[in-house]
Coordinates of C-alpha atoms in Angstrom, one line a residue:
X1 CA -16.3 -18.5 1.8
X2 CA -15.3 -16.8 -1.5
X3 CA -12.0 -17.5 -3.3
X4 CA -10.8 -14.5 -5.4
X5 CA -8.5 -15.4 -8.3
X6 CA -5.7 -13.2 -9.4
X7 CA -6.4 -10.9 -12.3
X8 CA -4.5 -11.4 -15.5
X9 CA -3.0 -8.9 -17.9
X10 CA -2.9 -9.4 -21.7
X11 CA 0.7 -9.0 -23.0
X12 CA 2.2 -8.4 -26.4
X13 CA 3.8 -11.1 -28.5
X14 CA 7.2 -12.5 -28.7
X15 CA 8.4 -14.1 -32.0
X16 CA 4.8 -13.9 -33.2
X17 CA 3.1 -15.6 -30.2
X18 CA 0.4 -13.8 -28.2
X19 CA -0.8 -14.8 -24.8
X20 CA -1.7 -13.8 -21.3
X21 CA 0.2 -14.0 -18.0
X22 CA -0.9 -13.5 -14.4
X23 CA 0.9 -10.7 -12.5
X24 CA 4.2 -12.1 -11.1
X25 CA 3.5 -13.1 -7.5
X26 CA 5.7 -12.1 -4.7
X27 CA 6.6 -12.0 -1.5
X28 CA 8.0 -13.2 -3.9
X29 CA 5.0 -14.8 -5.4
X30 CA 1.7 -13.4 -4.0
X31 CA -1.0 -11.6 -5.6
X32 CA -1.9 -8.2 -4.1
X33 CA -5.0 -9.7 -2.6
X34 CA -3.0 -12.4 -0.8
X35 CA -0.4 -9.8 0.2
X36 CA -3.0 -7.7 1.9
X37 CA -4.6 -10.8 3.6
X38 CA -1.2 -11.9 4.8
X39 CA -0.7 -8.4 6.7
X40 CA -3.3 -9.4 9.3
X41 CA -3.9 -6.2 11.2
X42 CA -1.6 -3.1 11.4
X43 CA -0.7 0.1 13.2
X44 CA 0.5 3.5 12.1
X45 CA 3.8 5.1 13.2
X46 CA 1.9 8.3 13.5
X47 CA 3.2 11.9 14.3
X48 CA 6.6 10.9 13.5
X49 CA 8.2 11.1 10.0
X50 CA 5.2 13.2 8.9
X51 CA 5.6 15.7 11.6
X52 CA 6.0 19.2 10.2
X53 CA 6.7 22.8 11.4
X54 CA 9.8 21.9 13.3
X55 CA 11.9 24.7 14.8
X56 CA 15.0 22.9 13.8
X57 CA 16.5 21.8 10.5
X58 CA 17.6 18.3 11.3
X59 CA 16.0 14.9 10.8
X60 CA 15.7 14.5 14.5
X61 CA 14.1 17.8 15.1
X62 CA 11.3 16.8 12.7
X63 CA 11.0 13.2 13.9
X64 CA 10.4 14.4 17.6
X65 CA 8.5 17.6 16.8
X66 CA 5.1 16.1 17.6
X67 CA 6.1 14.2 20.7
X68 CA 7.7 11.0 19.5
X69 CA 11.0 9.9 20.8
X70 CA 13.6 9.1 18.3
X71 CA 12.6 5.7 16.8
X72 CA 14.7 2.7 17.6
X73 CA 14.7 -0.9 16.5
X74 CA 13.5 -1.9 20.0
X75 CA 10.3 0.2 19.4
X76 CA 9.8 -1.4 16.0
X77 CA 10.4 -5.0 17.5
X78 CA 7.7 -4.2 20.1
X79 CA 5.1 -3.7 17.4
X80 CA 6.1 -7.1 16.0
X81 CA 6.0 -8.7 19.5
X82 CA 2.5 -7.4 20.0
X83 CA 1.3 -9.2 16.9
X84 CA 1.0 -6.6 14.3
X85 CA 1.8 -7.7 10.7
X86 CA 2.3 -4.3 9.1
X87 CA 3.4 -0.8 10.0
X88 CA 2.3 2.2 8.0
X89 CA 4.9 5.0 8.1
X90 CA 3.3 8.4 7.1
X91 CA 6.1 10.7 5.7
X92 CA 6.5 14.4 5.0
X93 CA 9.1 14.3 2.3
X94 CA 9.2 18.1 1.8
X95 CA 10.3 18.6 5.4
X96 CA 13.9 18.7 4.2
X97 CA 13.7 19.7 0.5
X98 CA 15.3 22.4 -1.6
X99 CA 13.5 24.7 -4.0
X100 CA 14.1 22.3 -6.9
X101 CA 12.2 19.5 -4.9
X102 CA 15.3 17.6 -4.1
X103 CA 14.9 15.6 -0.9
X104 CA 17.8 15.8 1.7
X105 CA 19.7 12.5 1.5
X106 CA 19.7 12.3 5.4
X107 CA 15.9 12.3 5.4
X108 CA 15.6 9.5 2.9
X109 CA 18.2 7.5 4.7
X110 CA 16.4 7.9 8.0
X111 CA 13.1 6.5 6.4
X112 CA 15.2 3.7 4.9
X113 CA 16.6 2.8 8.3
X114 CA 13.1 2.6 9.9
X115 CA 11.9 0.6 6.9
X116 CA 14.9 -1.8 7.3
X117 CA 14.0 -2.3 11.0
X118 CA 10.4 -3.2 10.1
X119 CA 11.4 -5.7 7.5
X120 CA 14.1 -7.2 9.8
X121 CA 11.4 -7.7 12.4
X122 CA 9.3 -9.7 10.0
X123 CA 6.6 -7.2 9.3
X124 CA 5.4 -5.6 6.1
X125 CA 5.6 -1.9 5.7
X126 CA 3.8 1.0 3.9
X127 CA 5.3 4.4 3.1
X128 CA 3.4 7.3 1.6
X129 CA 3.3 11.1 1.0
X130 CA 1.3 12.3 4.0
X131 CA -0.3 15.7 4.6
X132 CA 3.1 17.2 4.1
X133 CA 2.2 20.8 5.0
X134 CA -0.9 20.7 2.8
X135 CA 0.6 21.5 -0.5
X136 CA -1.8 19.1 -2.2
X137 CA -4.5 21.8 -2.0
X138 CA -2.6 23.6 -4.8
X139 CA -3.4 20.9 -7.4
X140 CA -6.7 22.7 -8.1
X141 CA -5.0 26.0 -8.9
X142 CA -1.5 25.2 -10.0
X143 CA -1.6 21.6 -11.1
X144 CA 1.5 21.7 -13.3
X145 CA 3.8 22.8 -10.4
X146 CA 2.3 20.5 -7.9
X147 CA 2.5 17.6 -10.4
X148 CA 6.2 18.5 -10.9
X149 CA 6.7 18.3 -7.2
X150 CA 4.8 15.1 -6.9
X151 CA 6.7 13.4 -9.7
X152 CA 10.0 14.5 -8.3
X153 CA 9.2 13.0 -4.8
X154 CA 8.1 9.7 -6.2
X155 CA 11.0 9.5 -8.7
X156 CA 13.5 9.9 -5.8
X157 CA 11.6 7.6 -3.4
X158 CA 11.3 5.0 -6.0
X159 CA 15.0 5.1 -6.8
X160 CA 15.9 4.9 -3.2
X161 CA 13.8 1.8 -2.5
X162 CA 13.7 0.1 -5.8
X163 CA 15.8 -2.8 -4.6
X164 CA 13.9 -3.3 -1.4
X165 CA 11.9 -6.4 -0.7
X166 CA 8.4 -6.6 -2.1
X167 CA 7.2 -6.6 1.5
X168 CA 7.5 -2.8 1.2
X169 CA 4.4 -1.2 -0.3
X170 CA 4.2 2.4 -1.6
X171 CA 1.0 4.5 -1.0
X172 CA 0.1 7.3 -3.5
X173 CA -0.9 9.9 -1.0
X174 CA -3.0 10.3 2.2
X175 CA -6.4 11.9 2.6
X176 CA -5.7 15.0 0.6
X177 CA -7.0 13.7 -2.8
X178 CA -10.1 16.0 -2.7
X179 CA -10.6 19.7 -3.7
X180 CA -13.6 21.5 -2.3
X181 CA -13.0 24.5 -4.5
X182 CA -13.6 22.2 -7.5
X183 CA -16.4 20.1 -6.1
X184 CA -18.1 20.7 -2.7
X185 CA -18.5 17.2 -1.4
X186 CA -20.5 18.5 1.5
X187 CA -23.1 20.2 -0.8
X188 CA -25.9 18.9 -3.0
X189 CA -24.6 20.0 -6.4
X190 CA -22.6 17.6 -8.6
X191 CA -20.9 20.7 -10.4
X192 CA -17.3 20.0 -10.7
X193 CA -17.5 16.4 -9.4
X194 CA -16.2 14.9 -12.5
X195 CA -13.3 17.2 -12.7
X196 CA -12.4 16.6 -9.1
X197 CA -12.3 12.9 -9.6
X198 CA -10.4 13.1 -12.8
X199 CA -7.7 15.1 -11.0
X200 CA -7.2 12.4 -8.3
X201 CA -7.2 9.8 -11.1
X202 CA -4.5 11.7 -13.0
X203 CA -2.4 11.9 -9.7
X204 CA -2.9 8.2 -9.0
X205 CA -2.0 7.3 -12.6
X206 CA 1.2 9.4 -12.4
X207 CA 2.1 7.6 -9.3
X208 CA 1.8 4.2 -10.9
X209 CA 3.7 5.2 -14.0
X210 CA 6.6 6.8 -12.1
X211 CA 7.0 3.8 -9.7
X212 CA 6.7 1.1 -12.5
X213 CA 9.2 3.0 -14.8
X214 CA 11.8 3.2 -12.0
X215 CA 12.8 -0.5 -12.5
X216 CA 14.1 -3.0 -10.0
X217 CA 11.5 -4.5 -7.7
X218 CA 9.3 -1.4 -8.3
X219 CA 8.1 -3.0 -11.6
X220 CA 6.2 -5.6 -9.6
X221 CA 5.9 -3.8 -6.1
X222 CA 2.4 -3.8 -4.5
X223 CA 1.0 -0.3 -4.6
X224 CA -1.7 1.4 -2.4
X225 CA -4.0 3.7 -4.4
X226 CA -5.7 6.6 -2.3
X227 CA -9.5 6.8 -2.7
X228 CA -11.3 10.1 -3.0
X229 CA -10.6 11.8 0.4
X230 CA -10.0 8.0 1.4
X231 CA -13.7 8.2 2.3
X232 CA -15.7 5.0 2.0
X233 CA -18.8 6.3 0.2
X234 CA -16.8 8.8 -2.1
X235 CA -14.2 6.0 -3.0
X236 CA -17.0 3.6 -3.8
X237 CA -18.6 6.2 -6.1
X238 CA -18.7 5.1 -9.8
X239 CA -16.6 8.2 -10.7
X240 CA -13.5 7.0 -8.8
X241 CA -11.3 5.8 -11.5
X242 CA -8.9 2.9 -11.0
X243 CA -5.4 3.4 -12.6
X244 CA -4.0 1.5 -15.4
X245 CA -1.4 -0.7 -14.1
X246 CA 0.0 -3.5 -16.4
X247 CA 0.9 -5.5 -13.4
X248 CA -2.5 -5.3 -11.7
X249 CA -0.7 -5.1 -8.4
X250 CA -2.5 -2.6 -6.3
X251 CA -4.9 -2.2 -3.4
X252 CA -7.4 0.6 -2.6
X253 CA -6.8 2.9 0.5
X254 CA -9.8 4.0 2.5
X255 CA -9.9 5.5 5.9
X256 CA -12.7 5.0 8.5
X257 CA -13.5 7.7 11.0
X258 CA -17.3 7.4 11.2
X259 CA -19.1 9.0 12.9
X260 CA -16.7 11.9 13.0
X261 CA -18.5 13.4 16.0
X262 CA -17.2 10.4 17.9
X263 CA -13.9 9.8 16.3
X264 CA -12.6 13.2 15.4
X265 CA -13.7 15.6 18.1
X266 CA -13.8 15.4 21.9
X267 CA -15.5 18.9 22.4
X268 CA -18.4 20.4 20.5
X269 CA -17.6 22.1 17.2
X270 CA -19.4 24.4 14.9
X271 CA -20.2 21.5 12.6
X272 CA -21.2 18.9 15.2
X273 CA -21.8 17.9 18.9
X274 CA -19.1 15.7 20.4
X275 CA -20.3 12.2 21.0
X276 CA -18.8 10.2 23.8
X277 CA -20.6 6.8 23.4
X278 CA -20.9 4.4 20.6
X279 CA -22.4 0.9 20.3
X280 CA -26.1 1.2 19.6
X281 CA -27.9 -0.9 16.9
X282 CA -27.8 2.1 14.6
X283 CA -24.2 2.6 15.1
X284 CA -23.4 -1.0 14.2
X285 CA -25.8 -0.8 11.2
X286 CA -23.9 2.2 9.9
X287 CA -20.6 0.4 10.3
X288 CA -21.9 -2.7 8.5
X289 CA -23.4 -0.5 5.7
X290 CA -20.1 1.1 4.8
X291 CA -18.0 -2.1 5.2
X292 CA -20.5 -4.0 3.0
X293 CA -20.3 -1.1 0.4
X294 CA -16.5 -1.4 0.4
X295 CA -16.6 -5.1 0.1
X296 CA -19.2 -5.2 -2.7
X297 CA -17.5 -2.5 -4.8
X298 CA -13.9 -3.7 -4.6
X299 CA -13.2 -7.0 -2.7
X300 CA -15.9 -9.0 -4.3
X301 CA -14.6 -7.9 -7.7
X302 CA -11.0 -8.9 -6.9
X303 CA -9.7 -5.6 -5.8
X304 CA -8.0 -5.6 -2.3
X305 CA -8.6 -2.8 0.2
X306 CA -6.5 -1.6 3.1
X307 CA -8.2 0.6 5.9
X308 CA -5.0 2.7 6.2
X309 CA -6.5 4.6 9.2
X310 CA -9.1 4.2 11.8
X311 CA -9.4 5.4 15.3
X312 CA -11.0 7.8 17.7
X313 CA -10.3 10.4 20.2
X314 CA -10.1 9.2 23.8
X315 CA -10.3 12.1 26.2
X316 CA -14.1 12.2 26.5
X317 CA -14.8 8.4 26.4
X318 CA -14.4 5.4 28.7
X319 CA -11.8 2.8 28.0
X320 CA -14.7 0.4 27.4
X321 CA -16.3 2.6 24.8
X322 CA -13.0 3.1 23.0
X323 CA -12.4 -0.6 23.0
X324 CA -15.8 -1.4 21.6
X325 CA -15.5 1.0 18.7
X326 CA -12.0 0.0 17.8
X327 CA -12.5 -3.7 17.9
X328 CA -15.9 -3.4 16.0
X329 CA -14.3 -1.5 13.1
X330 CA -11.2 -3.8 13.1
X331 CA -13.5 -6.9 13.1
X332 CA -15.8 -5.6 10.4
X333 CA -12.9 -4.8 8.1
X334 CA -10.7 -8.0 8.9
X335 CA -13.5 -10.4 8.4
X336 CA -14.4 -8.9 5.0
X337 CA -10.9 -9.4 3.8
X338 CA -9.5 -6.0 4.4
X339 CA -6.4 -5.1 6.3
X340 CA -7.3 -2.6 9.2
X341 CA -4.4 -0.3 10.3
X342 CA -5.0 1.5 13.6
X343 CA -4.1 5.2 13.8
X344 CA -1.7 5.6 16.7
X345 CA 0.5 8.4 17.9
X346 CA 3.0 9.0 20.8
X347 CA 1.1 8.7 24.0
X348 CA -1.6 6.7 22.4
X349 CA -2.2 2.9 22.3
X350 CA 1.4 1.8 22.1
X351 CA 4.0 3.1 24.6
X352 CA 7.2 3.9 22.7
X353 CA 9.2 4.2 25.9
X354 CA 8.3 0.7 27.2
X355 CA 7.8 -0.8 23.7
X356 CA 4.6 -2.4 24.7
X357 CA 0.9 -1.9 23.9
X358 CA -0.7 0.2 26.7
X359 CA -4.2 -1.4 26.8
X360 CA -3.4 -5.1 27.0
X361 CA -7.2 -6.0 27.0
X362 CA -7.6 -4.1 23.7
X363 CA -4.5 -5.9 22.2
X364 CA -5.9 -9.3 23.3
X365 CA -9.2 -8.5 21.5
X366 CA -7.4 -7.4 18.4
X367 CA -5.5 -10.6 18.4
X368 CA -8.6 -12.7 18.8
X369 CA -10.0 -11.0 15.7
X370 CA -7.1 -12.3 13.6
X371 CA -8.3 -15.9 14.4
X372 CA -11.7 -15.3 12.9
X373 CA -12.8 -16.6 9.5
X374 CA -12.6 -14.2 6.6
X375 CA -14.8 -13.7 3.6
X376 CA -11.7 -14.1 1.3
X377 CA -9.0 -16.8 1.7
X378 CA -5.5 -16.8 0.7
X379 CA -4.6 -18.9 -2.4
X380 CA -3.8 -22.4 -1.1
X381 CA -0.1 -23.5 -0.9
X382 CA 1.0 -20.6 -3.0
X383 CA 4.4 -20.1 -1.3
X384 CA 5.2 -23.8 -1.4
X385 CA 4.4 -24.2 -5.1
X386 CA 6.4 -21.2 -6.0
X387 CA 9.6 -23.0 -5.0
X388 CA 9.0 -26.2 -6.9
X389 CA 10.5 -25.0 -10.2
X390 CA 14.3 -24.4 -10.3
X391 CA 15.1 -22.1 -13.3
X392 CA 18.5 -21.2 -14.6
X393 CA 19.6 -19.0 -17.6
X394 CA 22.8 -18.9 -19.6
X395 CA 23.4 -16.1 -21.9
X396 CA 25.3 -16.0 -25.2
X397 CA 25.2 -13.7 -28.3
X398 CA 21.6 -12.8 -29.1
X399 CA 20.1 -15.5 -27.1
X400 CA 19.5 -17.1 -23.6
X401 CA 19.3 -20.8 -22.9
X402 CA 16.8 -21.6 -20.2
X403 CA 16.6 -24.9 -18.3
X404 CA 14.6 -26.0 -15.4
X405 CA 14.0 -28.9 -13.0
X406 CA 10.6 -29.7 -11.3
X407 CA 8.4 -32.5 -9.9
X408 CA 5.5 -30.8 -11.7
X409 CA 4.1 -32.4 -14.9
X410 CA 2.5 -30.7 -17.7
X411 CA 3.4 -28.2 -20.4
X412 CA 5.7 -25.2 -19.5
X413 CA 4.9 -21.6 -20.5
X414 CA 7.8 -19.3 -20.9
X415 CA 7.7 -15.5 -20.3
X416 CA 10.3 -12.8 -20.7
X417 CA 10.7 -9.1 -20.4
X418 CA 13.3 -6.4 -20.5
X419 CA 14.5 -5.9 -16.9
X420 CA 13.7 -2.2 -17.3
X421 CA 10.1 -2.9 -18.3
X422 CA 7.1 -4.1 -16.3
X423 CA 5.4 -5.9 -19.2
X424 CA 5.8 -9.6 -19.4
X425 CA 5.7 -11.3 -22.8
X426 CA 4.9 -14.9 -23.7
X427 CA 7.6 -16.7 -25.6
X428 CA 5.8 -19.9 -26.1
X429 CA 4.7 -23.2 -24.5
X430 CA 6.8 -26.4 -24.5
X431 CA 6.8 -29.9 -23.1
X432 CA 10.6 -30.2 -22.6
X433 CA 12.7 -28.7 -19.7
X434 CA 15.1 -26.5 -21.8
X435 CA 14.7 -24.0 -24.5
X436 CA 16.7 -21.3 -26.4
X437 CA 15.1 -17.8 -26.4
X438 CA 16.6 -16.2 -29.6
X439 CA 16.3 -12.7 -31.2
X440 CA 17.4 -10.9 -28.1
X441 CA 19.4 -7.7 -28.1
X442 CA 23.0 -7.9 -26.9
X443 CA 24.0 -5.9 -23.8
X444 CA 20.4 -5.7 -22.7
X445 CA 19.2 -7.3 -19.4
X446 CA 16.2 -9.6 -19.6
X447 CA 14.1 -11.3 -17.0
X448 CA 12.7 -14.8 -17.5
X449 CA 10.2 -17.1 -15.7
X450 CA 8.3 -20.2 -16.5
X451 CA 4.8 -21.4 -15.4
X452 CA 3.6 -24.9 -15.1
X453 CA 0.0 -25.6 -14.1
X454 CA -0.2 -22.1 -12.5
X455 CA 2.9 -22.5 -10.6
X456 CA 5.6 -19.9 -11.3
X457 CA 9.3 -20.2 -11.0
X458 CA 11.5 -17.5 -9.5
X459 CA 12.6 -14.8 -12.0
X460 CA 16.0 -15.1 -13.4
X461 CA 18.0 -12.4 -15.2
X462 CA 20.5 -12.7 -18.0
X463 CA 22.2 -10.4 -20.5
X464 CA 23.1 -11.6 -24.0
X465 CA 26.4 -10.3 -25.2
X466 CA 28.6 -10.8 -28.3
X467 CA 31.6 -13.0 -28.1

């Protein structure tokens, strides 16, 4: 079993001292790798808040446009009772948006209400920008305007959720990070490939920058970065560029719908013949090939991965075949340290009227998978150790006095940052249990934490002021 350590970021000096600090852990104190591992397996609230083309103009008309009942807390509780650890909520923010890209307050509040229910039911939650009418296609021809809309959406969403628990994760986009008019991914030529990947990289970087700059818990929120077309092979390509995030708190989003003739279509199409069976040695070999590729490219290098969607059509398949495919994908991802999130829609695997999983045998097999060993383990006793340092801060003019109590021994390293910044700075290392941090600006809010033998205190905030 491999143990992946948290990545560290190099920070600038404070009072002439330079050092490094690991990204602040959460939930409140997990690395993103541990955060993803703690999710277990998940499910999508599909065809709901991302439903478009409603004949109405209200939140309810969009929410129910694709067959979903109005979501209730009982529906959300049913997912938790079934054993899922995370719900992904696809969202079409432009459903109720004016010409200046201002999102209707009622729409934001409805998403907030559903997110609140997920958190209250003890699960983690992911929200994104989903297909959203397909406007992402315009990035290849009108990048400036599309980027303006993109930044506006994430600025508003970041502000609305900045004080939410770090059990809420933001996802940069869905599967739309690909532009065949720049580079034809289905052809043999590489012409335009570099430009296409660079465009996705710019979008993902903008996402990280907007969220981090919004303050609050967003400075350390776990983020989900969309891969190229969220395709396994294309995202594992060396041209896929990881964003620059000073917190190093992100995972990669990949979807798995392979083979598409089995998962996407139930009738023959111009591009392929519908496949009603799955489970041959060749099928399993293909699954292992792609899952190993994802593991070797990302997880083995300390970068967590979420399979944000996987699933298949059911109308031309037996229940046994569907079960075999879904459990095989779930197990292949889960045992390699990824979080697999099942794509589900109204009338699918979960009954939103009875608030129960429809195929109990499939659910039992899913839950059995969560008992299997994984290729990556969570850091031992992280949550226990995070609570063993009690830190307090007292502000006065130009300085803050820090004091702490702990059963831990060893030297203590002190870090600080402006509350509006995501960049932690090292103040110094001491052997005592109290220290004055001087040279601070009055009327400016600062965050502080201390670290002893790898164990971090909770973050405390203080504002120096004259007087």
